[in-house]
Amino acid sequence: MRLFRLAALVLALGGTAMTASSDEGMWLLNDPPRQLLKDRHGFNLSDAWLDKAMKANVRLNSGGSGGFVSPDGLLVTNHHVAADSIQKLSTPGRDLYRDGFLAQTRDAELKCPDLELNVLQNITDVTAGVNAAVTTDMTPAQAAAARRAAMAKVEKASLDATGLRSDVVTLYNGGLYHLYRYKKFTDVRLVFAPEKSIAGFGGDVDNFEYPRMNLDVSFFRAYENGQPAKTPDFFRWNPDGPKEGDLVFVTGHPGTTNRLETLAKLKHRRDHTLPYTLTRLRAVEAALHQYGEQGPEEHRQAATAHHSAANARKAFSGQLQGLLDPEVMKQKQQAERDLHAGLVVGSHQHRMIPGLQDAKIHAAPTDYLDAIDRVAALQATLAGFEREHLLIETGHGFTSDLFTVARHLVRLAEELPKPSAERLREYRDSNLDSLKLQVFSPAPVYPPLERVKLQTALTFLAEQLGGAHPSVRLALGGKNPAGRADELVRGSKLADVAERKRLADGGKAAIDASTDPLIRLAKALDPEARRLRTRFETEVEEPERQAYAELARLRFLALGKSVAPDATFTLRLAFGVVKGYDVDGEKLPFHTTLGGAFDRHTKLGGSEPFDLPRRWLDGKAKLDLATPFNFVSTADTIGGNSGSPVLNRAGELVGINFDRNRHGLVRNFVYTEVQARHVAVHSRAVLEALRKLYPAEALVKELIGG
Amino acid sequence: MRLFRLAALVLALGGTAMTASSDEGMWLLNDPPRQLLKDRHGFNLSDAWLDKAMKANVRLNSGGSGGFVSPDGLLVTNHHVAADSIQKLSTPGRDLYRDGFLAQTRDAELKCPDLELNVLQNITDVTAGVNAAVTTDMTPAQAAAARRAAMAKVEKASLDATGLRSDVVTLYNGGLYHLYRYKKFTDVRLVFAPEKSIAGFGGDVDNFEYPRMNLDVSFFRAYENGQPAKTPDFFRWNPDGPKEGDLVFVTGHPGTTNRLETLAKLKHRRDHTLPYTLTRLRAVEAALHQYGEQGPEEHRQAATAHHSAANARKAFSGQLQGLLDPEVMKQKQQAERDLHAGLVVGSHQHRMIPGLQDAKIHAAPTDYLDAIDRVAALQATLAGFEREHLLIETGHGFTSDLFTVARHLVRLAEELPKPSAERLREYRDSNLDSLKLQVFSPAPVYPPLERVKLQTALTFLAEQLGGAHPSVRLALGGKNPAGRADELVRGSKLADVAERKRLADGGKAAIDASTDPLIRLAKALDPEARRLRTRFETEVEEPERQAYAELARLRFLALGKSVAPDATFTLRLAFGVVKGYDVDGEKLPFHTTLGGAFDRHTKLGGSEPFDLPRRWLDGKAKLDLATPFNFVSTADTIGGNSGSPVLNRAGELVGINFDRNRHGLVRNFVYTEVQARHVAVHSRAVLEALRKLYPAEALVKELIGG
């Protein structure tokens, strides 16, 4: 019994890391699992290895990861991460997303309209300063404002001092605050993209599945002052790739996990947030699918947005299945109970758990229960206005490129006159350049597609809140969603970047004088949107941060930082072993082959999504069909890790992560390595395809030398 | 002011019929608009014309209409109405739905597994008897039971006396009860179906749009005693079709309209029922689409279900846009206000409105307001359990062929021992044969498709009610939806019709002893499902019937039966004029041409849904491309009218209705003929295609003679 409790305590405290029994963890680069790597895999993580992993790693503002692979700014990422830029570089006559692209010379590389790269330079713990700004006598509203101001102040000071993009990152849901400083690149050019049909071979059917045969890679180059950027920190391209049983590392930017959330929070996600999210995604996906069915040009325009919606729908569906799995919830519930029980008896037993010796655990059980209860109570509060908040403030009721621009213009006029620390967080000085890159992006806008997006969003708004809701009536302005969307898009001039700049330069006077219907809509909605945001920040976010900070404190007392924080789209280090797995008695090998793609194409009749590019069909004979194509490992990844370099012990690139399998969809909540795997493109497959099919000799030479 | 009120009164009393200003109305065949037809169109509706319209008309249990077109049982309907049977006749190697079918001889005609035809023989008003069973001192529960029993008794007596299928139909939402007697055919064979790609050319993109170019027709033949049925009442096939300006009639079985519903009911639909319905349909459509993407065989299996979901989604989306249109709601609101005002002043003015003379309208205003308020209050009641009712009793949480069978088997065992009048309505004696045709259908069942349907439904159930809801926990049985669906389908033997019969024959003992997981699930859910049904019937349905009966009484007092009742999937007569219309200044002609299909195919690149069958591409030169293909008229139709014969003054068939345009989607609530049109296949196009492309000489000969 005692042993059971102790084991449970360790589990409940946040994972299995202490027992070194799994490869779980998306680790902070300033607090890496050195001992664990040594114990489990006999690997000595050096400072030099870590430093390169940090400085050769790239975060893309389109929502993924990548890595430098030459000293001249060349970087590799996934095709599906590059897709946003590839789509924006395409035109009615030139569908680079469908057909691919290769710059034979540097002059031919295509400048992306609004892609920003962030390369982490260093990390500083600023927890004490951020927490010191909040005192116990503050109301939640005061605390939220004080914390926001403290964060903005740290960022502003850092930006002024270093010129680097400076973000204060919240870790352990409020347990720690770290300052991340990034070198930023905004001149980024497309070097190579394969055809969509091989990059995403198998489409929605094979997404989150394995075996896979995807060439989900693209190459960009970072430029500075009009010249290829010098990137002395880069990953050497390993031409052989990994073997079964190899230790590999995934360094990248996992977006969101929820493993340290309380049971009440997970139930809220299961019963409220996820059903809402799926309802929304299905509506968006259906609308984009139907738009694309109208003809080839409409299909082209909607292609990447449609893929994004489908991808998100599949990921969130997997999450919901996970939270509806009684086993998963039981595990979480047991963990919460056992942590409490463990804390009660902990003072007598802590000697048996390494690291517990100095924990003042005897003080913890009531604090713990109180924090758990507070998080639960906050979910009931959130349920009362979550949909309104998401629809009106987050903007799900208006999702479209043009409304996003309109809202930013309206808010820029309102926020910029304020001191940076008092603004809505996204308008703080340290974020302004990145924001403007988006707002003034010359990326093409397709009015018919905007109309469909807006009609879909307005209809969803009305479905969720009802036709009599004041915000719905305001949004619809006396029309139905179809008529209103038409009126808004037809009447707006915001597709013209010069008009956006005119309004931004003109400040509040220009916004007040504007008769643009989208500006007027964004303006009319703003009081209610801000009210909902304030409500969210003060009634949910800040009290949650405080409760989670308490839970984090107890966890640190017991285990130090030996449990990694949940993912936050910041750089993390994961590791794992390259190995296959069994499904229903069938042994799935650790890698697939190029030949497998042809087999699947043939078997399924070759129609979408199992069509192969003409270049592949014609060039089949040139290929070594036994070349490993995709491979899997146990390393701990999540969405946002797309495009992450997969490294070997030597820090060389052996693969590019692009997905996880369906067994890994539950990783948001629990890590398992029984069947869950991430999936990566094998470094050898990339070389084979580039050499034999495209042919991209200059690129290959840059990767592995002459 | 007085005139305004009077005009408004007429409008409010349910439409524009009295003023003979429009072609609105889905008229009862025992109360046809003779005077209106004479006044508006100079047409004398004869008893003989009406009698043939009744007895040559066919209702299909798959949810559509059709008409006999030869004395030998040959009938025409839409391809999309026939689709359910065509799909069930297809097999992995033989995809009749995609590729079409033609029986060159009668021997080659294919017997449908579970298609039932109903041909109306006569109508009797049984209102007095049904209402007499309900007395004012009864509770709603007693009233509901008494009414149900009275209806079942009438039906049973009629069945025993005539041998005809006998249904008591509720009209005017409870204002009238009519007994409909049908001749029934259950041996129905497929004669001809075109390829899906020409039957539904343009797919989801063109659905509910115009111009259209669809050969949306199929032919069946009714059999009796193994021989082609003798059908002396049939529509002669007019080889020329209609001309612009022609008066035409649509005789068929419109499913549901909501024009006589109160404003409160429509708001309930807008804010509750329709958002729920669309959420569900999008989930189903997405799941079926994804299933079909797995490969050609999966695509084949899911094709018709996928099309049905997409079609419903588009129709309900149009309804929602209509109810979110403030103009539509204003019209309804004004109508309700004006009817009240009109009733208040009516006694002084009724002489000005023909038909009002004898109305005891001075007694009406308070009765009217009371009934309106009662309907409003019932919507609040309904909102409290509507989703549970639809999910658990209607079965949206379990939608799949096998669960439907399981529930019927469980309930048959429970219900059959009771007297017919006391059973759940669908198990009454007069309906048993039709029900068993479905339950014991030998139509193929595809376990992987069943699994996906069930997973989708169970997931939707959990999304709607939350993971902690007792019925969700019961339904999931300790698994997540994916795992549970797998367990249920894998463990069930209900795909085997012999097993279904064994369980049905064994009665309650067999059901109680069954370990089939689907039987056990249906059984475990039944108490709660029945509780919800009782709650719906007693707390909503019966009180609504009573309130609407009162509203109908007032309407009859004022206007007699000059306003048609809402549609109820019973035979109706509509009429209209063949004419085109303007959209955004563009004049759309009253008909399209065969050549138009080829033009659209070419313009849109010929890929799905704009692909044409090989036969059409190869045979293009043989066709007279100027042949009218589809045409439109102002006649009043709705879903269920699919496959309705379109007749000329002589009662000859000039077209087959298959759709309405997007402007007609709001017809559930208001009729307009400014742009709203129904769309029909032109009788000449059918002959041209049958002669030149298929070639179906025997069929052509049967239609128009040698």
Coordinates of C-alpha atoms in Angstrom, one line a residue, chain A residues 202-205 270-271 274-275 278-279 282-286 289-290 293-296 298 306 313 320-322 324-327 455 458-460 462-468 472 476-483 490 584 600 603-605 607-610, chain B residues 202-205 270-271 274-275 278-279 282-286 289-290 293-296 298 306 313 320-322 324-327 455 458-460 462-468 472 476-483 490 584 600 603-605 607-610:
Chain A
G202 CA -2.9 10.5 -48.4
G203 CA -4.5 13.8 -47.4
D204 CA -7.0 13.9 -44.6
V205 CA -7.3 10.0 -44.7
R270 CA -14.4 17.8 -22.8
D271 CA -17.9 19.2 -22.2
L274 CA -13.9 21.0 -27.4
P275 CA -17.5 20.4 -28.5
L278 CA -15.3 21.0 -33.2
T279 CA -18.7 22.5 -34.1
R282 CA -16.7 21.5 -39.0
A283 CA -18.7 24.5 -40.2
V284 CA -15.5 26.2 -41.5
E285 CA -14.2 23.0 -43.1
A286 CA -17.5 22.4 -44.8
H289 CA -14.8 22.5 -49.1
Q290 CA -17.9 23.7 -50.7
E293 CA -15.8 22.6 -55.2
Q294 CA -17.0 25.5 -57.4
G295 CA -14.1 25.2 -59.7
P296 CA -10.3 25.0 -60.0
E298 CA -11.8 28.5 -56.1
H306 CA -9.2 24.1 -46.0
R313 CA -10.6 19.1 -36.8
L320 CA -12.1 14.7 -27.5
Q321 CA -11.9 10.9 -27.9
G322 CA -9.1 11.0 -25.4
L324 CA -14.1 10.8 -23.4
D325 CA -12.0 7.8 -22.6
P326 CA -12.8 6.8 -19.1
E327 CA -9.4 5.3 -18.7
Q455 CA -20.9 34.3 -43.9
L458 CA -21.6 35.2 -38.9
T459 CA -23.9 32.2 -39.3
F460 CA -22.0 30.4 -36.6
A462 CA -26.0 33.4 -34.8
E463 CA -26.3 29.7 -34.3
Q464 CA -24.3 29.8 -31.1
L465 CA -25.9 32.9 -29.5
G466 CA -29.3 33.0 -31.1
G467 CA -30.8 35.6 -33.5
A468 CA -32.0 37.9 -30.7
V472 CA -25.7 39.1 -33.1
L476 CA -25.8 41.4 -38.7
G477 CA -27.0 45.0 -39.0
G478 CA -30.5 44.2 -40.2
K479 CA -29.5 41.5 -42.7
N480 CA -29.1 37.8 -42.6
P481 CA -25.5 36.4 -42.5
A482 CA -25.4 35.9 -46.3
G483 CA -26.6 39.4 -47.1
R490 CA -18.4 44.5 -51.2
D584 CA -3.9 -5.3 -33.5
R600 CA -0.5 2.8 -52.0
K603 CA -3.8 0.1 -54.6
L604 CA -6.2 3.0 -54.1
G605 CA -6.7 3.9 -57.7
S607 CA -7.3 9.4 -57.3
E608 CA -7.1 12.3 -54.7
P609 CA -5.7 12.1 -52.0
F610 CA -3.7 9.2 -53.3
Chain B
G202 CA -22.9 20.0 -60.5
G203 CA -23.3 18.1 -57.2
D204 CA -23.4 20.1 -54.0
V205 CA -22.3 23.3 -55.8
R270 CA -34.0 29.7 -35.5
D271 CA -32.3 29.7 -32.1
L274 CA -31.9 24.6 -36.7
P275 CA -28.5 25.3 -35.1
L278 CA -27.0 21.9 -38.7
T279 CA -24.4 21.0 -36.1
R282 CA -22.2 18.9 -40.6
A283 CA -20.7 16.2 -38.3
V284 CA -22.4 13.5 -40.2
E285 CA -21.5 14.9 -43.6
A286 CA -17.9 15.4 -42.6
H289 CA -16.9 12.5 -46.6
Q290 CA -13.9 11.3 -44.7
E293 CA -12.0 9.4 -49.1
Q294 CA -10.4 6.2 -47.9
G295 CA -10.8 4.5 -51.3
P296 CA -13.2 3.7 -54.2
E298 CA -15.6 3.2 -49.2
H306 CA -23.2 11.4 -47.9
R313 CA -27.4 20.6 -44.7
L320 CA -31.7 29.3 -41.1
Q321 CA -30.7 32.2 -43.4
G322 CA -34.4 32.8 -43.9
L324 CA -32.2 35.1 -39.6
D325 CA -33.5 37.5 -42.2
P326 CA -35.1 40.3 -40.3
E327 CA -37.5 40.9 -43.2
Q455 CA -18.9 6.7 -33.7
L458 CA -22.0 8.7 -30.1
T459 CA -19.4 11.5 -30.3
F460 CA -22.2 14.0 -31.2
A462 CA -21.3 13.3 -25.9
E463 CA -20.6 16.7 -27.4
Q464 CA -24.2 17.8 -26.9
L465 CA -24.9 16.4 -23.5
G466 CA -21.4 16.3 -21.9
G467 CA -19.4 13.3 -20.9
A468 CA -20.9 13.1 -17.4
V472 CA -23.9 9.4 -22.3
L476 CA -20.5 4.7 -24.0
G477 CA -20.4 1.8 -21.5
G478 CA -17.0 2.7 -20.1
K479 CA -15.3 3.3 -23.5
N480 CA -14.8 6.4 -25.7
P481 CA -17.1 6.7 -28.7
A482 CA -14.5 5.2 -31.1
G483 CA -13.9 2.2 -28.9
R490 CA -17.9 -6.0 -34.0
D584 CA -28.8 40.9 -60.1
R600 CA -20.4 23.9 -67.9
K603 CA -15.7 25.6 -68.4
L604 CA -15.1 24.0 -65.1
G605 CA -12.4 21.6 -66.2
S607 CA -13.6 17.4 -62.7
E608 CA -16.1 16.3 -60.1
P609 CA -18.8 17.4 -59.6
F610 CA -18.7 18.7 -63.2

